[in-house]
CSV table of C-alpha atoms in Angstrom, one decimal:
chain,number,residue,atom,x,y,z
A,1,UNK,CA,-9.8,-8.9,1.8
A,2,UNK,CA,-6.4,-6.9,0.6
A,3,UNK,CA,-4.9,-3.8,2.6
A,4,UNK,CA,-6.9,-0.3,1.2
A,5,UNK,CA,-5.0,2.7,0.6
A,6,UNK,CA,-7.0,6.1,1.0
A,7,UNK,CA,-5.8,8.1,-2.4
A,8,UNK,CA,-6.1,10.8,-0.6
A,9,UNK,CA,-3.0,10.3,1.7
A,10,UNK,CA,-0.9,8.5,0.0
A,11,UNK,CA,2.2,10.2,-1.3
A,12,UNK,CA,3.6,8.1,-3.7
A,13,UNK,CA,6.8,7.4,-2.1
A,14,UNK,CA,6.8,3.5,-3.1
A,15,UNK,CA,8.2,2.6,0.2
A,16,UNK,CA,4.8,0.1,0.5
A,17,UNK,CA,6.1,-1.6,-2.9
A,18,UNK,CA,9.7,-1.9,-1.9
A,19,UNK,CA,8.4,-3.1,1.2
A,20,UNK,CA,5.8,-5.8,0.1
A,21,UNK,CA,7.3,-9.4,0.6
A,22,UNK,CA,4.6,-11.1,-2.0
A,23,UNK,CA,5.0,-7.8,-4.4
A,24,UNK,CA,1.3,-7.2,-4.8
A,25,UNK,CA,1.3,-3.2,-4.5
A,26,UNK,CA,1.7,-1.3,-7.3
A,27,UNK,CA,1.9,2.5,-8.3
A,28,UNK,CA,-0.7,3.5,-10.6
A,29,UNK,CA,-0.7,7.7,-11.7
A,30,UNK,CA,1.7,7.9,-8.5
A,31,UNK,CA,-0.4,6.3,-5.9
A,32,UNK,CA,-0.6,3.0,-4.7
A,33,UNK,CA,-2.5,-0.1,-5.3
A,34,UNK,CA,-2.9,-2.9,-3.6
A,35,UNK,CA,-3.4,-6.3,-5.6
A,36,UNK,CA,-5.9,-9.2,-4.9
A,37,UNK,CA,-3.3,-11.8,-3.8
A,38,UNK,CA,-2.5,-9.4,-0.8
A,39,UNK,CA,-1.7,-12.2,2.4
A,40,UNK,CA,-2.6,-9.1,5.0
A,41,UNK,CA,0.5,-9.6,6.5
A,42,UNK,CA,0.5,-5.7,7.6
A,43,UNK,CA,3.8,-5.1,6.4
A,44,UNK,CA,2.9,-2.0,4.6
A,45,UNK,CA,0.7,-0.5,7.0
A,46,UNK,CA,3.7,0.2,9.3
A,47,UNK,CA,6.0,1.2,6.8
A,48,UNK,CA,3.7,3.8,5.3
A,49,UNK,CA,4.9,7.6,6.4
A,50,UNK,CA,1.7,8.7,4.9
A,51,UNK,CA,-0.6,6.9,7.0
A,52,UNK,CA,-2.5,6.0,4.0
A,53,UNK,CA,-2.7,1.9,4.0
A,54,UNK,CA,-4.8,-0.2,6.2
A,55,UNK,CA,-6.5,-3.6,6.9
């Protein structure tokens, strides 16, 4: 199971990409998207200003 990001508050800031240490998150028409190879490591989660990503 990969991180989720809710759409709905993500911002499109990429700080989640830039932040990624296996590069799986993406932007996709400005949001972000988390691959399948996502490790859950939870780096993104805290990084996130939005709020938006999870595990």
């Amino acid at each position: 199971m990969a991180a989720k990001v809710d759409p709905e508050k993500c911002c499109g800031c990429e700080t989640c990409v830039n932040t990624c240490p296996v590069g799986t998150i993406a932007m996709q028409d400005g949001k972000a998207v988390v691959g399948a190879d996502c490790v859950e490591c939870g780096a993104c989660v805290g990084e996130c200003p939005a709020q938006a990503i999870s595990l």
